[in-house]
Tab-separated table of C-alpha atoms in Angstrom:
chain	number	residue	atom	x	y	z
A	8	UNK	CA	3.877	-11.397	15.015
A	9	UNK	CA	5.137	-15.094	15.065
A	10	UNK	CA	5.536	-14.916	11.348
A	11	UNK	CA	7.824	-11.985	11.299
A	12	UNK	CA	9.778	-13.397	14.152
A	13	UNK	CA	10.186	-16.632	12.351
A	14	UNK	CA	10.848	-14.664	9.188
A	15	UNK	CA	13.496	-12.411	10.487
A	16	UNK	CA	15.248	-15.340	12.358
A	17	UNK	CA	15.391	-17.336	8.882
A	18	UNK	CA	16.610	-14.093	6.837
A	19	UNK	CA	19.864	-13.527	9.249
A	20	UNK	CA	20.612	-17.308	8.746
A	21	UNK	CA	20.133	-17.109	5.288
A	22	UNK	CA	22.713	-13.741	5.361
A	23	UNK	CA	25.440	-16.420	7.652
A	24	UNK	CA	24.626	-19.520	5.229
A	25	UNK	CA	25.376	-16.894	2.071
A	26	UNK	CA	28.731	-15.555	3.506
A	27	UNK	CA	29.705	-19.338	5.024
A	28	UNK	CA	31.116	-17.330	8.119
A	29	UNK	CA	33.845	-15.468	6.320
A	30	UNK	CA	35.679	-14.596	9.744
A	31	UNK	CA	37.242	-18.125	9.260
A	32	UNK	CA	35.177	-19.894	11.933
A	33	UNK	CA	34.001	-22.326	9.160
A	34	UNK	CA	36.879	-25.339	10.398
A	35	UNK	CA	35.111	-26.720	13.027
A	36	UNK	CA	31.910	-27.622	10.982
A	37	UNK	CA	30.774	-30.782	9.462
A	38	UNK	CA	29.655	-31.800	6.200
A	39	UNK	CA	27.292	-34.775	4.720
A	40	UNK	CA	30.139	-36.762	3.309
A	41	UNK	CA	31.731	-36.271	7.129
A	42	UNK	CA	29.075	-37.980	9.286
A	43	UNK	CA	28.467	-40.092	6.443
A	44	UNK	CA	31.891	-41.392	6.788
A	45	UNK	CA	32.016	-41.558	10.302
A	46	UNK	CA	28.886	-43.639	10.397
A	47	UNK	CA	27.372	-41.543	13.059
A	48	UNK	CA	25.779	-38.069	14.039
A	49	UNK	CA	26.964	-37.034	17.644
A	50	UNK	CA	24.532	-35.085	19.306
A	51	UNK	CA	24.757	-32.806	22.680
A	52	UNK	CA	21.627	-32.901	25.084
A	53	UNK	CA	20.906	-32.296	28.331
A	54	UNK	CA	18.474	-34.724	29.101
A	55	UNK	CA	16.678	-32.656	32.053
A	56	UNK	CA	13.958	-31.321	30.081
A	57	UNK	CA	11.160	-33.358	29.538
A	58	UNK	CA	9.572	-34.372	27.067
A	59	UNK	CA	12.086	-33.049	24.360
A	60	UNK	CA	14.773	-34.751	26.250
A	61	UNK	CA	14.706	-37.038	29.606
A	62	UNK	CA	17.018	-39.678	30.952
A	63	UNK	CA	15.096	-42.579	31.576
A	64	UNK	CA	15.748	-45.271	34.686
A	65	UNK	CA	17.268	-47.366	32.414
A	66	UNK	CA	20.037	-44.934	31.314
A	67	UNK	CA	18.416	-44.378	27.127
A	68	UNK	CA	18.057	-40.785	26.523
A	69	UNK	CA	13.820	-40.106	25.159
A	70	UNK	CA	11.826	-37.519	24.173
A	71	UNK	CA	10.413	-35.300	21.183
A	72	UNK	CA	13.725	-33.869	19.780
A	73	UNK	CA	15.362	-37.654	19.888
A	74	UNK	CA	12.722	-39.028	18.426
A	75	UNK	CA	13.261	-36.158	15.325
A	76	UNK	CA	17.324	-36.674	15.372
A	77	UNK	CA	16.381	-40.520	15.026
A	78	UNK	CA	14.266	-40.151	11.885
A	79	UNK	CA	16.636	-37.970	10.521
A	80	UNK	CA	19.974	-39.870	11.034
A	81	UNK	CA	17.934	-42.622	9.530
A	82	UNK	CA	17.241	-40.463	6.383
A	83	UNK	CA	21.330	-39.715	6.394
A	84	UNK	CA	22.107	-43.303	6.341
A	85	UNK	CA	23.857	-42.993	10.272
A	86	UNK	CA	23.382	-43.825	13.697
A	87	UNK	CA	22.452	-41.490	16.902
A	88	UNK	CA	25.189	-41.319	19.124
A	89	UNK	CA	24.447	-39.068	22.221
A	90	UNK	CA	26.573	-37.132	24.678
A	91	UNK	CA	25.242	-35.787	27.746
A	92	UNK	CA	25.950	-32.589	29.426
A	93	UNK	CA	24.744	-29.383	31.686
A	94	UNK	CA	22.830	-27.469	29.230
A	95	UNK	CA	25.337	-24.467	29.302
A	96	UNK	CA	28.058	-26.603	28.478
A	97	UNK	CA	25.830	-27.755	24.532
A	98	UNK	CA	26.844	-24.919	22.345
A	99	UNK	CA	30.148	-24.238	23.567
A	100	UNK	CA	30.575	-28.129	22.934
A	101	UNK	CA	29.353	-27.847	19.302
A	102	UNK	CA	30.587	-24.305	18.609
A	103	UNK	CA	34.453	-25.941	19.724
A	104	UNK	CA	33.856	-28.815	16.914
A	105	UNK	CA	33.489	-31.599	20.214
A	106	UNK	CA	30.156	-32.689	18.736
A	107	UNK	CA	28.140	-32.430	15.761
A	108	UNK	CA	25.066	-31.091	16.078
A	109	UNK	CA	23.028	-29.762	19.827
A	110	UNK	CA	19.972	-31.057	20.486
A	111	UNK	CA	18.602	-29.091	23.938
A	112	UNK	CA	15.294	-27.652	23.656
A	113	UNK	CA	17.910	-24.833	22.230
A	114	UNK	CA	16.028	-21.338	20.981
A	115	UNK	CA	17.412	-19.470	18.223
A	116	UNK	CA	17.826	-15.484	19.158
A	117	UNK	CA	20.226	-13.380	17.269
A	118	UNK	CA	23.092	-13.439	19.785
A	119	UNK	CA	23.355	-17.331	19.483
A	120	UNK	CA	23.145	-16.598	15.501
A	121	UNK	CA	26.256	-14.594	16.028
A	122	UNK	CA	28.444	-17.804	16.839
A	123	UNK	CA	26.345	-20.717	15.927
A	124	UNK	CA	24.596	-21.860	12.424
A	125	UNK	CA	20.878	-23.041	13.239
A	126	UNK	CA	18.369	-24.990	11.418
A	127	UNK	CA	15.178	-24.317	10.262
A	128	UNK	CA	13.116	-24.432	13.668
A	129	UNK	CA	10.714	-27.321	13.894
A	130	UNK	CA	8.552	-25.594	16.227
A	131	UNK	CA	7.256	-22.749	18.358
A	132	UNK	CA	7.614	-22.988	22.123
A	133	UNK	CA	6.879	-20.354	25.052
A	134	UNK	CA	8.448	-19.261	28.462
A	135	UNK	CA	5.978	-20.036	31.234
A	136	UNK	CA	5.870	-19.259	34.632
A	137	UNK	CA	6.068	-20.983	37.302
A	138	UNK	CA	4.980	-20.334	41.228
A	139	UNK	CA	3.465	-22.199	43.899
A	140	UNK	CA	-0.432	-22.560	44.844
A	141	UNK	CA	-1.810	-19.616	46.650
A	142	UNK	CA	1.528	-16.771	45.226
A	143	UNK	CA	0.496	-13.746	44.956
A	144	UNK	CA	2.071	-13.594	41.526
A	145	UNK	CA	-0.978	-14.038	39.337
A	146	UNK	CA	0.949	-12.439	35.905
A	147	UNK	CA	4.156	-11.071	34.218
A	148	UNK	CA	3.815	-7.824	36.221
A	149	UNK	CA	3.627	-9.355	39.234
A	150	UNK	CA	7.238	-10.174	39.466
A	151	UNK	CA	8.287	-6.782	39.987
A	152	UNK	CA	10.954	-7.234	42.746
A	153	UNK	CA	10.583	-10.916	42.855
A	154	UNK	CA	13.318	-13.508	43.073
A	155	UNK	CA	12.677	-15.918	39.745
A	156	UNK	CA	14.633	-19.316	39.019
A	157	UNK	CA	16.465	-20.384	35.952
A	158	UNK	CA	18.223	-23.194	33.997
A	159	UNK	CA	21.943	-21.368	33.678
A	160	UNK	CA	22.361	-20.567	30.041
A	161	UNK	CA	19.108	-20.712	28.552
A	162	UNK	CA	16.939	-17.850	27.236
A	163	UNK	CA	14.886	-17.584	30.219
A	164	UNK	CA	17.897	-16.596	32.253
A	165	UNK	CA	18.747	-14.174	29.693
A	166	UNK	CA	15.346	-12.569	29.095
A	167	UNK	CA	15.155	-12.111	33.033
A	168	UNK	CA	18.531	-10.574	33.618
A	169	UNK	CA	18.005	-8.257	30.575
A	170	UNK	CA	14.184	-7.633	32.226
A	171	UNK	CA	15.884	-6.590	35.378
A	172	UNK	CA	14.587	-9.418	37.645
A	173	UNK	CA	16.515	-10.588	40.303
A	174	UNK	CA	17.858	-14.316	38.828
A	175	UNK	CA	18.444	-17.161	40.764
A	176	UNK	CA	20.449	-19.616	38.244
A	177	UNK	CA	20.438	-23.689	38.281
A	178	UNK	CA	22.347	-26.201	36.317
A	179	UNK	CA	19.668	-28.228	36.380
A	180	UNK	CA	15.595	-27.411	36.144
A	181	UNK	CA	15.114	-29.990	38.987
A	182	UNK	CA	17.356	-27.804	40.878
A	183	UNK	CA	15.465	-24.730	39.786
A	184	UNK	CA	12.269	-26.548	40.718
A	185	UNK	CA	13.697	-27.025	44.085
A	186	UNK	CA	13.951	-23.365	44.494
A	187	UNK	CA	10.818	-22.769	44.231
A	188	UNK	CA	8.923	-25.350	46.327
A	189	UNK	CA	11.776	-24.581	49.335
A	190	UNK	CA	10.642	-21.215	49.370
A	191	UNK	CA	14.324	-19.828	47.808
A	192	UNK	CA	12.860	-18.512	45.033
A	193	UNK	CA	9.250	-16.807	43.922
A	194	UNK	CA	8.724	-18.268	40.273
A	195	UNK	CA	10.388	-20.115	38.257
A	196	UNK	CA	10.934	-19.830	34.489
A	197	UNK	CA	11.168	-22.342	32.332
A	198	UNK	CA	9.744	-23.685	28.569
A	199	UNK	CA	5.648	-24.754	28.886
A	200	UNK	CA	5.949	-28.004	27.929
A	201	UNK	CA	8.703	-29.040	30.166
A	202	UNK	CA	6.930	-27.007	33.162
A	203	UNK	CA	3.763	-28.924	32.369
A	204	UNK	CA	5.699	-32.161	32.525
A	205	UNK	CA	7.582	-31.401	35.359
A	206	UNK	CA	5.057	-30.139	37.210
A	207	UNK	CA	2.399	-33.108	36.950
A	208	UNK	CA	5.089	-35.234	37.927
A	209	UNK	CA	5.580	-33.072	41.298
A	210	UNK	CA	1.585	-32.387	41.717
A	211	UNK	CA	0.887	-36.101	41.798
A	212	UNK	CA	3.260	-36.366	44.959
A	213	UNK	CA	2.377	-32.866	46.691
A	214	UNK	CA	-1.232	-32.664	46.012
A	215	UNK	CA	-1.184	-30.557	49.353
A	216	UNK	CA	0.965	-28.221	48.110
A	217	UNK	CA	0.832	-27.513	44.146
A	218	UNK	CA	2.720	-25.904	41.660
A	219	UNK	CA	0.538	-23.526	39.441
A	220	UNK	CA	1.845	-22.381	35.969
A	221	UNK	CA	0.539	-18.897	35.107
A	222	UNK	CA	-1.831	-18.562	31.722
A	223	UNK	CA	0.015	-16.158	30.838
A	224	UNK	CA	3.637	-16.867	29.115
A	225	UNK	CA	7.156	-15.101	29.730
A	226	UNK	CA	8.209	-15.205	26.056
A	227	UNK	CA	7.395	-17.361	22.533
A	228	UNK	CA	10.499	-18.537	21.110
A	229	UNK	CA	11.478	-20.917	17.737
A	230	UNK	CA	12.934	-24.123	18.898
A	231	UNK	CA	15.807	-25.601	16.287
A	232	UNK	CA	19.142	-27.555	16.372
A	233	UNK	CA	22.264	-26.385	16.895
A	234	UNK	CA	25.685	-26.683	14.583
A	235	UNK	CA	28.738	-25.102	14.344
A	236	UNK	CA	29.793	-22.608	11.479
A	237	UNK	CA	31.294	-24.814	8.152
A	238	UNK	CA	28.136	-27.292	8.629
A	239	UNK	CA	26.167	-25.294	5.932
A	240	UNK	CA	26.177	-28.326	3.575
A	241	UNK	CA	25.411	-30.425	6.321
A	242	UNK	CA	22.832	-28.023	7.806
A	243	UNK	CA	20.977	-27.558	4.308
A	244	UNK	CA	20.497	-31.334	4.027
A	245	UNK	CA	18.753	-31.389	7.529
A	246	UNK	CA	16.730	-28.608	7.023
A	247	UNK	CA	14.890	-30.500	4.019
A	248	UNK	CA	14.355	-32.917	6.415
A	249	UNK	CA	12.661	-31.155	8.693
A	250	UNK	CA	10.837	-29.059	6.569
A	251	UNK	CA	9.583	-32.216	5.224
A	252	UNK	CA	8.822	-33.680	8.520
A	253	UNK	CA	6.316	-30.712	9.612
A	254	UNK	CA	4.743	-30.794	6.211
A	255	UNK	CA	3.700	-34.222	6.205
A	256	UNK	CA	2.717	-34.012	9.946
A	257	UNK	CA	5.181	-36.457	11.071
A	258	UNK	CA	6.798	-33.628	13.699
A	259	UNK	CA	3.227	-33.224	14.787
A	260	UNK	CA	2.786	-36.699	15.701
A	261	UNK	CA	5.748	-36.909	17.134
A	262	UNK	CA	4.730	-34.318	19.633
A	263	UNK	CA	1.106	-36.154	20.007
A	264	UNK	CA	3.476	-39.237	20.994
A	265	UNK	CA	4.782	-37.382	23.346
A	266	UNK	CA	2.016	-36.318	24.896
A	267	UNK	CA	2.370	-32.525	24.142
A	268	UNK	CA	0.884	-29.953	21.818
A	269	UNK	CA	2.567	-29.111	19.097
A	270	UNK	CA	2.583	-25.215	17.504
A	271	UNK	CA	3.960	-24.984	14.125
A	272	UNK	CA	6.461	-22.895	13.317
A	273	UNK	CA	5.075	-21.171	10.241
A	274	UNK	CA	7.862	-20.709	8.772
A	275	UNK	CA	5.989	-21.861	4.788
């Protein structure tokens, strides 16, 4: 099932790559020789989701997919220069030409395809749930008629308004997370590796009172990097990059690093 996910996501890029976005929305792309010239590759994060991307105490931006955007601006001869945001603000940011590339724990579905250009993903992630110790919601079909929180304009906000839950929606996940533990909200929603991170961090302060993320997941979703139609050139270059980063591992480590497990995203 993965594969043919994976497979039908690469085939519509492949279709938008072939016809280099034909409707004229091609200007506000970059190519190689561009962000070779400019000496940098501008990214757009919102660095509020741990451990792809987390603002540290000391103001630097870490985390899985900077440590990936490092090794490849290295490969392009250029240096990382990041801009941060509220997550709903990254692809309109990119998509308007503002920056080059957006780097957000960002999942490709076909209605982003329709106005962004996408890499090959570099890995697959999953929508878990999130609720406090002792909920009665002990799967998916428990939250029939429950009240679930959200990061505004990610895929979990869209999978649970086009679910029919009733959607509480956050800027930020911290915010979302504060939902939940005040009793605002039921679950929350948000990608497993973020929720696990998150969630440690609040556990080892409220032992008394835990968060508990479900074994069973919302959704599994390809996780890529985000560009704006006219990067094709740009976007080609960087997916041999990445390609070559999963086959030799080095995406896997990265994730070990990281302290995370990594899923592949069979896309060979």
């Amino acid at each position: 099932m993965k594969k043919k996910i994976i497979s039908a996501i690469a085939l519509v890029s492949a279709v938008i790559l072939t016809l280099g976005c034909a409707t004229g929305c091609g200007k506000k792309g970059k190519t190689v020789d561009d962000i070779k010239k400019a000496g940098e590759l501008v990214i757009a994060t919102s660095p509020d989701f741990p451990p792809f991307e987390e603002l540290k105490s000391n103001g630097a931006v870490e985390g899985i997919e900077i440590d990936i955007m490092n090794i490849i601006c290295e490969k392009l001869g250029v240096t990382l220069k990041i801009e941060q945001m509220d997550f709903d603000s990254v692809l309109p940011g990119v998509q308007a030409g503002k920056y080059d590339v957006g780097v957000s724990g960002i999942s490709v579905t076909e209605k982003r395809q329709k106005n962004t250009l996408f890499t090959d993903p570099y890995c697959l992630a999953a929508q878990a749930i999130v609720v406090t110790d002792g909920s009665s919601i002990k799967s998916k079909a428990d939250l029939a008629g429950k009240t679930i929180a959200v990061q505004t304009g990610t895929t979990a906000e869209t999978y649970c308004m086009e679910q029919g839950y009733a959607v509480n929606s956050y800027a930020a996940n911290n915010d979302a997370e504060s939902a939940l533990t005040s009793g605002k909200v039921d679950a929350w929603v948000i990608d497993d590796l973020t929720a696990a991170d998150m969630v440690a961090v609040y556990n080892a302060d409220n032992s008394d009172s835990p968060l508990v993320i479900l074994d069973e997941a919302m959704t599994t979703e390809p996780y890529a990097f985000a560009f704006a139609f006219g990067s094709e050139e740009l976007v080609k270059e960087i997916n041999g990059i990445i390609d070559g980063l999963v086959a030799d591992g080095t995406i896997a480590q990265i994730f070990k690093d990281n302290n995370a497990p990594f899923t592949s995203p069979e896309t060979k």
